[in-house]
Coordinates of C-alpha atoms in Angstrom, one line a residue:
M376 CA -24.8 8.4 -36.1
S377 CA -21.7 10.7 -36.0
E378 CA -18.3 9.2 -35.5
T379 CA -17.9 10.7 -32.1
A380 CA -21.3 9.4 -31.0
A381 CA -20.5 6.0 -32.3
Q382 CA -17.3 6.0 -30.3
A383 CA -19.1 7.1 -27.2
S384 CA -21.6 4.3 -27.7
G385 CA -18.8 1.8 -28.2
V386 CA -17.2 2.9 -25.0
R387 CA -20.4 2.6 -23.1
A388 CA -20.9 -0.9 -24.4
Q389 CA -17.4 -1.8 -23.5
S390 CA -17.8 -0.4 -20.0
A391 CA -21.0 -2.3 -19.7
D392 CA -19.2 -5.6 -20.4
A393 CA -21.1 -8.4 -18.6
N394 CA -17.8 -9.8 -17.2
R395 CA -16.6 -6.6 -15.5
W396 CA -17.8 -7.6 -12.0
K397 CA -16.3 -11.1 -12.4
A398 CA -13.1 -9.4 -13.4
L399 CA -13.2 -7.3 -10.2
V400 CA -13.2 -10.5 -8.2
F401 CA -9.9 -11.7 -9.7
I402 CA -8.3 -8.3 -9.6
A403 CA -9.3 -7.9 -6.0
L404 CA -8.0 -11.4 -5.2
A405 CA -4.6 -10.5 -6.6
Q406 CA -4.5 -7.3 -4.7
L407 CA -5.4 -9.2 -1.5
M408 CA -2.5 -11.6 -2.1
V409 CA 0.0 -8.7 -2.4
V410 CA -1.4 -6.9 0.7
L411 CA -1.5 -10.0 2.8
D412 CA 2.1 -10.8 2.0
A413 CA 3.2 -7.5 3.5
T414 CA 2.2 -8.7 7.0
V415 CA 1.7 -12.4 6.9
V416 CA 5.5 -13.0 6.6
N417 CA 6.2 -10.7 9.5
I418 CA 4.4 -13.0 11.9
A419 CA 6.4 -16.0 10.6
L420 CA 9.7 -14.2 10.7
P421 CA 10.9 -15.4 14.2
S422 CA 10.2 -19.1 13.3
A423 CA 11.8 -18.8 9.9
Q424 CA 14.9 -17.1 11.4
R425 CA 15.3 -19.9 13.8
D426 CA 14.9 -22.7 11.2
L427 CA 17.2 -21.1 8.6
G428 CA 19.9 -20.0 11.0
I429 CA 19.5 -16.3 10.1
S430 CA 21.4 -14.0 12.4
D431 CA 19.7 -11.1 14.2
G432 CA 21.8 -8.7 12.1
N433 CA 20.6 -10.2 8.8
R434 CA 16.9 -11.0 9.6
Q435 CA 15.9 -7.5 8.5
W436 CA 16.7 -8.6 4.9
V437 CA 13.6 -10.8 4.8
V438 CA 11.6 -7.6 4.9
T439 CA 14.1 -5.2 3.3
A440 CA 14.8 -7.3 0.2
Y441 CA 11.1 -7.2 -0.6
A442 CA 10.7 -3.6 0.1
L443 CA 13.7 -2.5 -2.0
A444 CA 12.6 -4.4 -5.0
F445 CA 9.0 -3.5 -4.7
G446 CA 9.5 0.1 -4.0
G447 CA 12.3 0.7 -6.4
L448 CA 10.6 -1.0 -9.4
L449 CA 7.0 0.2 -9.1
L450 CA 7.3 3.0 -11.7
F451 CA 9.0 0.7 -14.1
G452 CA 6.4 -1.9 -13.5
G453 CA 3.6 0.6 -14.1
R454 CA 5.1 1.7 -17.4
I455 CA 5.7 -1.9 -18.5
A456 CA 2.0 -2.5 -17.9
D457 CA 1.1 0.5 -20.0
K458 CA 3.4 -0.6 -22.8
W459 CA 3.1 -4.4 -22.7
G460 CA -0.6 -4.5 -21.9
R461 CA -2.2 -4.5 -18.4
K462 CA -3.8 -7.9 -18.6
R463 CA -0.6 -9.5 -19.8
A464 CA 1.4 -7.8 -17.1
F465 CA -1.2 -8.8 -14.5
V466 CA -1.0 -12.5 -15.4
A467 CA 2.9 -12.4 -15.6
G468 CA 3.0 -10.7 -12.2
L469 CA 0.8 -13.4 -10.7
A470 CA 2.9 -16.2 -12.2
G471 CA 6.2 -14.7 -11.1
F472 CA 4.9 -13.9 -7.6
A473 CA 3.7 -17.5 -7.2
L474 CA 7.1 -18.9 -8.3
A475 CA 8.9 -16.6 -5.9
S476 CA 6.6 -17.8 -3.1
V477 CA 7.4 -21.4 -3.9
L478 CA 11.1 -20.5 -3.6
G479 CA 10.5 -18.7 -0.3
G480 CA 8.5 -21.6 1.2
A481 CA 11.2 -24.1 0.1
A482 CA 14.1 -21.9 1.3
T483 CA 16.9 -23.9 3.0
S484 CA 19.2 -20.9 3.9
G485 CA 19.1 -17.2 4.6
P486 CA 20.4 -16.1 1.1
M487 CA 17.8 -18.3 -0.6
M488 CA 15.1 -16.7 1.5
F489 CA 16.4 -13.2 0.8
G490 CA 16.5 -13.9 -3.0
A491 CA 12.9 -15.2 -2.9
R492 CA 11.7 -12.1 -1.1
A493 CA 13.5 -9.9 -3.6
L494 CA 11.9 -11.8 -6.5
Q495 CA 8.5 -11.4 -4.9
G496 CA 9.1 -7.7 -4.8
V497 CA 10.1 -7.6 -8.5
F498 CA 6.9 -9.3 -9.6
G499 CA 4.8 -7.4 -7.0
A500 CA 6.0 -4.2 -8.6
L501 CA 4.6 -5.4 -11.9
L502 CA 1.4 -6.9 -10.4
A503 CA 0.2 -4.1 -8.2
P504 CA 0.0 -1.2 -10.7
A505 CA -1.3 -3.6 -13.4
A506 CA -4.2 -4.6 -11.0
L507 CA -5.1 -1.0 -10.1
S508 CA -4.8 0.3 -13.7
L509 CA -7.0 -2.6 -14.9
L510 CA -9.6 -1.5 -12.4
A511 CA -9.3 2.1 -13.5
V512 CA -9.9 1.4 -17.2
T513 CA -12.6 -1.3 -16.6
F514 CA -14.9 0.8 -14.4
T515 CA -15.5 4.2 -16.0
D516 CA -19.1 4.9 -15.0
A517 CA -19.1 7.0 -11.9
K518 CA -21.5 4.9 -9.8
E519 CA -19.9 1.6 -10.8
R520 CA -16.5 3.0 -10.3
A521 CA -17.4 4.0 -6.7
K522 CA -18.6 0.5 -5.9
A523 CA -15.5 -1.2 -7.5
F524 CA -13.0 1.1 -5.8
G525 CA -14.9 0.7 -2.5
I526 CA -14.2 -3.0 -2.6
Y527 CA -10.6 -2.4 -3.7
G528 CA -10.1 0.1 -0.9
A529 CA -11.5 -2.2 1.7
I530 CA -9.1 -4.9 0.6
A531 CA -6.1 -2.6 0.3
G532 CA -6.8 -1.1 3.7
G533 CA -7.8 -4.2 5.7
G534 CA -5.7 -6.8 4.0
G535 CA -2.7 -6.1 6.2
A536 CA -4.7 -6.7 9.4
V537 CA -6.1 -9.9 7.9
G538 CA -2.5 -11.0 7.1
L539 CA -1.7 -10.8 10.8
L540 CA -4.6 -13.2 11.6
L541 CA -3.7 -15.6 8.7
G542 CA 0.0 -15.5 9.6
G543 CA -0.8 -16.3 13.2
F544 CA -2.9 -19.3 12.2
L545 CA -0.5 -20.7 9.7
T546 CA 2.6 -20.2 11.9
E547 CA 0.9 -21.5 15.1
Y548 CA -1.0 -24.5 13.6
L549 CA 1.0 -25.5 10.5
D550 CA 4.4 -24.1 9.7
W551 CA 6.0 -20.8 8.7
R552 CA 6.5 -22.1 5.2
W553 CA 2.8 -22.0 4.6
T554 CA 2.9 -18.2 4.9
F555 CA 4.6 -18.4 1.5
F556 CA 2.8 -21.4 0.0
V557 CA -0.6 -19.8 0.7
N558 CA 0.1 -17.4 -2.1
I559 CA 0.0 -20.2 -4.7
P560 CA -3.8 -20.9 -4.7
F561 CA -4.4 -17.1 -4.7
A562 CA -2.2 -16.6 -7.7
V563 CA -3.5 -19.6 -9.7
V564 CA -7.2 -18.7 -9.2
A565 CA -6.6 -15.0 -10.0
A566 CA -4.5 -15.9 -13.2
V567 CA -7.0 -18.4 -14.5
G568 CA -9.9 -16.0 -13.9
A569 CA -8.1 -13.1 -15.5
V570 CA -7.4 -15.0 -18.6
S571 CA -11.0 -16.0 -18.8
V572 CA -12.9 -12.7 -18.0
V573 CA -10.6 -9.7 -17.8
R574 CA -10.9 -7.5 -20.9
E575 CA -8.6 -4.6 -21.5
P576 CA -10.0 -1.6 -23.6
E577 CA -8.4 -1.2 -27.0
G578 CA -6.2 1.7 -27.8
G579 CA -4.9 2.3 -24.3
R580 CA -1.3 1.1 -24.6
N581 CA 1.7 3.4 -24.5
R582 CA 3.8 2.3 -27.5
A583 CA 6.5 5.0 -27.1
P584 CA 10.1 3.8 -26.6
L585 CA 11.0 2.9 -23.0
D586 CA 12.8 5.8 -21.2
I587 CA 15.9 3.9 -20.1
P588 CA 17.6 6.8 -18.2
G589 CA 14.3 7.4 -16.4
V590 CA 14.1 3.7 -15.4
L591 CA 17.6 3.7 -14.0
L592 CA 17.4 7.0 -12.2
S593 CA 13.9 6.3 -10.7
T594 CA 14.8 2.8 -9.6
L595 CA 18.1 3.7 -8.0
G596 CA 16.6 6.8 -6.4
L597 CA 13.7 4.9 -4.9
V598 CA 15.9 2.1 -3.8
A599 CA 18.2 4.5 -2.1
L600 CA 15.3 6.3 -0.4
V601 CA 13.6 3.1 0.9
Y602 CA 17.0 1.6 2.0
G603 CA 17.9 4.9 3.8
F604 CA 14.8 4.7 5.9
T605 CA 15.1 1.0 6.5
R606 CA 18.7 1.4 7.6
A607 CA 17.8 4.4 9.8
E608 CA 15.5 2.1 11.8
S609 CA 18.4 -0.4 12.6
D610 CA 21.5 1.8 12.5
G611 CA 20.3 5.3 13.4
W612 CA 19.7 8.5 11.5
G613 CA 23.3 9.7 11.9
D614 CA 24.8 6.5 10.4
A615 CA 27.2 7.3 7.5
V616 CA 25.5 4.9 5.1
T617 CA 22.0 6.1 6.1
V618 CA 23.0 9.7 5.3
A619 CA 24.7 8.7 2.1
M620 CA 21.5 6.9 1.0
F621 CA 19.4 10.0 1.6
V622 CA 21.8 12.2 -0.2
A623 CA 22.0 9.8 -3.2
S624 CA 18.2 9.5 -3.3
V625 CA 17.9 13.3 -3.5
V626 CA 20.5 13.6 -6.3
L627 CA 19.1 10.7 -8.3
L628 CA 15.4 11.7 -8.0
T629 CA 16.2 15.3 -8.8
A630 CA 18.1 14.1 -11.9
F631 CA 15.1 11.9 -12.7
A632 CA 12.7 14.9 -12.6
V633 CA 15.0 16.9 -14.9
V634 CA 15.3 14.0 -17.4
E635 CA 11.5 13.5 -17.4
A636 CA 10.9 17.2 -18.2
K637 CA 13.1 16.9 -21.3
V638 CA 12.8 13.5 -22.9
K639 CA 10.2 12.9 -25.6
A640 CA 8.7 9.8 -24.0
P641 CA 9.2 10.0 -20.2
L642 CA 8.8 7.1 -17.9
L643 CA 6.7 9.3 -15.6
P644 CA 5.1 12.1 -17.6
L645 CA 5.1 15.1 -15.2
R646 CA 1.5 15.8 -16.1
V647 CA 0.6 12.8 -13.9
V648 CA 2.1 14.3 -10.7
T649 CA 1.7 18.0 -11.4
D650 CA -2.0 17.8 -11.5
R651 CA -3.1 19.4 -8.2
N652 CA -5.7 16.8 -7.3
R653 CA -3.4 13.8 -7.9
A654 CA -0.5 15.5 -6.1
G655 CA -2.8 16.1 -3.1
V656 CA -3.9 12.4 -3.2
Y657 CA -0.3 11.1 -3.4
L658 CA 0.9 13.4 -0.6
S659 CA -2.0 12.9 1.9
L660 CA -2.2 9.1 1.2
G661 CA 1.6 8.7 1.8
L662 CA 1.4 10.7 5.1
A663 CA -1.6 8.6 6.3
I664 CA 0.3 5.4 5.5
I665 CA 3.2 6.7 7.6
G666 CA 0.9 6.8 10.7
M667 CA -0.9 3.5 10.0
F668 CA 2.3 1.4 9.5
G669 CA 3.6 2.5 12.8
L670 CA 0.3 1.6 14.4
F671 CA 0.4 -2.0 13.1
L672 CA 3.9 -2.4 14.4
F673 CA 3.3 -1.0 17.9
L674 CA -0.1 -2.6 18.5
T675 CA 1.3 -6.0 17.4
Y676 CA 4.1 -5.7 20.0
Y677 CA 1.8 -4.2 22.6
L678 CA -0.7 -7.0 22.4
Q679 CA 1.9 -9.8 22.3
V680 CA 4.7 -8.5 24.5
V681 CA 2.8 -6.4 27.0
Q682 CA -0.6 -8.0 27.1
G683 CA 0.6 -11.5 26.4
Y684 CA -1.7 -12.3 23.4
S685 CA -0.9 -15.2 21.2
P686 CA -0.3 -14.6 17.4
V687 CA -3.8 -15.8 16.6
A688 CA -5.4 -13.8 19.3
T689 CA -3.5 -10.7 18.1
G690 CA -4.9 -11.3 14.6
F691 CA -8.4 -11.5 16.0
A692 CA -7.8 -8.3 17.9
F693 CA -7.3 -6.4 14.6
L694 CA -10.6 -7.7 13.1
P695 CA -12.7 -4.7 14.3
M696 CA -10.3 -2.4 12.4
V697 CA -10.8 -4.6 9.3
A698 CA -14.6 -4.4 9.7
G699 CA -14.4 -0.6 10.1
M700 CA -12.3 -0.3 6.9
I701 CA -14.8 -2.5 4.9
T702 CA -17.7 -0.4 6.3
G703 CA -16.0 2.9 5.6
S704 CA -15.0 1.9 2.1
T705 CA -18.1 0.1 0.8
Q706 CA -20.9 1.7 2.9
I707 CA -19.7 5.3 3.4
G708 CA -17.1 6.1 0.8
A709 CA -18.7 4.2 -2.1
R710 CA -22.2 5.5 -1.4
L711 CA -21.2 9.1 -1.0
M712 CA -18.5 9.3 -3.7
T713 CA -20.8 10.2 -6.5
R714 CA -22.7 12.8 -4.3
V715 CA -19.9 14.8 -2.6
A716 CA -16.5 16.1 -3.5
P717 CA -13.6 13.6 -2.7
R718 CA -12.0 16.0 -0.2
L719 CA -15.2 15.9 1.9
L720 CA -14.6 12.1 2.3
M721 CA -10.8 12.1 2.4
G722 CA -10.3 15.0 4.9
P723 CA -12.9 13.9 7.5
G724 CA -11.8 10.3 7.0
F725 CA -8.2 11.0 7.9
L726 CA -9.4 13.2 10.9
V727 CA -11.6 10.4 12.2
A728 CA -8.7 8.1 12.0
A729 CA -6.6 10.7 13.9
I730 CA -9.3 10.6 16.7
G731 CA -9.0 6.8 16.8
M732 CA -5.2 7.2 17.0
L733 CA -5.6 9.8 19.8
L734 CA -7.5 7.3 21.9
L735 CA -4.5 5.0 21.7
T736 CA -2.2 7.5 23.3
R737 CA -4.0 6.5 26.6
I738 CA -2.9 2.9 26.5
E739 CA -1.3 1.5 29.7
I740 CA 0.0 -1.9 30.7
G741 CA -3.4 -3.2 31.8
S742 CA -5.6 -1.2 29.4
S743 CA -9.0 -2.8 28.6
Y744 CA -9.4 -4.1 25.1
P745 CA -13.2 -3.5 24.9
A746 CA -13.1 0.0 26.6
L747 CA -10.1 1.5 24.8
L748 CA -8.5 -0.6 22.0
L749 CA -11.8 -1.7 20.4
P750 CA -13.3 1.8 19.8
A751 CA -9.9 3.1 18.7
M752 CA -9.6 0.4 16.1
V753 CA -13.2 0.9 14.8
L754 CA -12.6 4.6 14.4
L755 CA -9.3 4.0 12.7
G756 CA -10.9 1.5 10.3
L757 CA -13.9 3.7 9.5
G758 CA -11.7 6.8 8.9
M759 CA -9.1 5.1 6.7
G760 CA -11.7 3.1 4.8
T761 CA -13.7 6.2 4.0
A762 CA -10.7 8.2 2.9
F763 CA -8.8 5.5 1.1
M764 CA -11.4 4.6 -1.5
P765 CA -12.0 8.1 -3.1
A766 CA -8.3 8.8 -2.8
V767 CA -7.3 5.8 -4.9
S768 CA -10.1 6.4 -7.4
L769 CA -9.2 10.1 -7.8
A770 CA -5.5 9.2 -8.3
T771 CA -6.4 7.3 -11.5
Q772 CA -9.4 9.3 -12.7
G773 CA -9.1 11.6 -15.7
V774 CA -5.6 10.2 -16.5
Q775 CA -4.9 9.3 -20.1
P776 CA -5.4 5.6 -20.6
R777 CA -1.8 5.2 -21.8
D778 CA -0.6 6.6 -18.4
A779 CA -3.0 4.5 -16.3
G780 CA -0.3 2.1 -15.2
V781 CA 2.3 4.7 -14.2
A782 CA -0.4 6.7 -12.4
S783 CA -1.4 3.6 -10.5
A784 CA 2.2 2.9 -9.7
M785 CA 2.5 6.3 -8.1
V786 CA -0.3 5.3 -5.7
N787 CA 1.6 2.2 -4.7
T788 CA 4.9 4.2 -4.5
S789 CA 3.4 6.7 -2.1
Q790 CA 2.2 3.8 0.1
Q791 CA 5.5 2.0 -0.1
V792 CA 7.6 5.0 0.7
G793 CA 5.2 6.1 3.4
G794 CA 5.4 2.6 4.9
A795 CA 9.2 2.7 5.0
I796 CA 9.2 6.2 6.5
G797 CA 6.6 5.3 9.1
T798 CA 8.3 2.1 10.2
A799 CA 11.7 3.8 10.6
L800 CA 10.6 7.2 12.0
L801 CA 8.0 6.0 14.5
N802 CA 10.1 3.0 15.6
T803 CA 13.1 5.3 16.2
I804 CA 11.0 7.7 18.3
A805 CA 9.5 4.8 20.3
S806 CA 12.9 3.2 20.9
S807 CA 14.4 6.5 22.0
A808 CA 11.5 7.3 24.4
T809 CA 11.6 3.7 25.8
A810 CA 15.3 3.9 26.5
S811 CA 15.0 7.3 28.1
Y812 CA 12.2 6.1 30.4
I813 CA 14.0 3.0 31.5
T814 CA 17.2 4.9 32.2
G815 CA 15.3 7.3 34.4
H816 CA 13.3 4.8 36.4
I817 CA 15.3 1.6 36.5
A818 CA 17.5 2.6 39.5
A819 CA 14.5 2.9 41.7
A820 CA 12.8 -0.3 40.5
G821 CA 14.9 -2.7 42.6
T822 CA 15.3 -6.2 41.2
G823 CA 13.1 -8.9 39.7
T824 CA 9.5 -8.0 39.2
G825 CA 10.1 -4.3 39.7
R826 CA 12.6 -4.2 36.8
Q827 CA 10.3 -6.1 34.5
L828 CA 7.5 -3.7 35.3
V829 CA 9.7 -0.7 34.5
Q830 CA 10.7 -2.3 31.2
L831 CA 7.1 -2.9 30.2
Q832 CA 6.1 0.7 31.3
G833 CA 9.0 1.9 29.2
L834 CA 7.7 0.0 26.1
V835 CA 4.2 1.5 26.5
H836 CA 5.7 5.0 27.1
G837 CA 7.7 4.7 23.9
Y838 CA 4.6 3.5 21.9
T839 CA 2.4 6.4 23.2
Q840 CA 5.1 9.0 22.3
A841 CA 5.3 7.6 18.7
I842 CA 1.5 7.4 18.5
W843 CA 1.2 11.1 19.4
L844 CA 3.3 11.9 16.3
A845 CA 1.1 9.6 14.2
V846 CA -1.9 11.6 15.4
G847 CA -0.3 14.8 14.1
I848 CA 0.6 13.2 10.8
L849 CA -3.0 12.0 10.2
V850 CA -4.2 15.5 11.0
V851 CA -1.8 17.0 8.5
A852 CA -3.0 14.4 5.9
G853 CA -6.6 15.5 6.5
V854 CA -5.7 19.2 6.1
I855 CA -3.8 18.5 2.9
A856 CA -6.8 16.6 1.5
L857 CA -9.2 19.4 2.4
T858 CA -7.0 22.1 0.8
F859 CA -5.1 20.5 -2.0
V860 CA -7.8 18.4 -3.5
T861 CA -10.2 20.7 -5.3
A862 CA -12.0 18.2 -7.6
G863 CA -15.8 18.2 -7.5
R864 CA -17.8 15.0 -7.4
P865 CA -17.1 12.6 -10.3
G866 CA -19.2 13.2 -13.4
S867 CA -20.0 11.1 -16.4
I868 CA -18.6 13.4 -19.1
R869 CA -16.3 11.6 -21.5
V870 CA -13.8 13.1 -23.8
T871 CA -13.2 10.9 -26.8
G872 CA -10.5 10.9 -29.4
S873 CA -10.2 9.0 -32.7
D874 CA -9.5 5.4 -32.8
R875 CA -5.9 5.9 -33.7
T876 CA -3.1 5.4 -31.2
P877 CA -3.4 8.3 -28.7
G878 CA -1.1 11.2 -29.2
A879 CA 0.6 13.2 -26.5
D880 CA -2.3 15.6 -25.9
D881 CA -5.3 13.2 -26.4
E882 CA -7.7 12.2 -23.7
V883 CA -9.4 9.0 -24.8
A884 CA -12.6 7.5 -23.4
V885 CA -11.9 8.2 -19.7
P886 CA -14.0 10.0 -17.1
V887 CA -13.1 13.5 -16.2
V888 CA -13.5 15.3 -13.0
L889 CA -15.9 18.2 -12.8
H890 CA -14.4 21.3 -11.0

């Protein structure tokens, strides 16, 4: 047998490791923990604010501290996973996230809570890209990869809605502190399982020196960008600090791109983001997340403030969307991914989600859940689930193993930045439209019930105006997916190199995309 054939045989044997599906369980569990945390804490925020004496002006830091650390350090975390070893980074991320959750649950003051949330973000930025890159290098067979990423996509897409339900239960029937403590069993089980069954392919580490200037520029640039959008939500787009953050982010990220083009061992090799297909995935996925984050925010307030749902009932109301995401990801996306080009799943998926979003522009104060909200949520779930799975798979497919962590980090970065933009942009539009509506109608409303009715109508009017923009954003995401992403259906061709440490131009034992 030739050396190349022997290597290919070894790779197939490795990819056929009997523990790979067990490994998926623990990787998925860790991802679920991270996704749940993004929404489960939001439900508990009012109770935590009251108990810890956090002012209205400072309560945003419970969310902002996490977002800044997570968004700013994702690229660094992805490269650490490539350099240090993905399994090791995965377990370390789980341990650190659990420790930070203990501190958050035991918080006795606002600053302690903010610090715990920032620490969660730090370890989340290590854990998230390590989990996705482990998945990418563990499942290289096209059909098995489709199934594995279908499960991952369902969790990543639906976990946020599940977090609303879990947060409602824990806050209403136990205590807000359990929204932090609940992470501990997730982390312990995932870490013990990872140590036992996760196997990382040999020869996939990036042993080049760490790009310190790249780390500093990317981290500061992303922190400035995320904080700019976060501050815009609370202080307005014209606020001096908001504008300064945006200017700083442009300068820092431009300098980062220049440095990465020149240094010998870049933090983010430009080959990762200049590939047309990956660029199309990052852009379309980021845009879709902008629309979806606004939806979670508005529907949560609509159901609780306008319709009078309890936190638990609100969580249950989102379950059809979760079911749609699971169905779209595992039954549509995973089954068709090896048969059709990714753009034929991503594009139509985003457009179906846009139709679901379009239905929500018709909401009124007394809108029927079964007649309007239910079909809208199902369409949103089906569309996003169908699109998300091939998008995440394609974003890490064909990439050199030594770049798998940073390519995975870019997926998370597009989601994190998209979430920050969506929350700030859509909330600003909704607030402005609401204020304008109330100003124009409050004079004729009289007093008492009439004023309350106008205020509720103003809220709904603001939500619908923002949702119209979300419809347009999802349509643009679908068009980008259909035009930018040119990859054909995944094939099983493998390009193998020698068993030495990969060089700058090697592609080692990874699937390639057929054009």
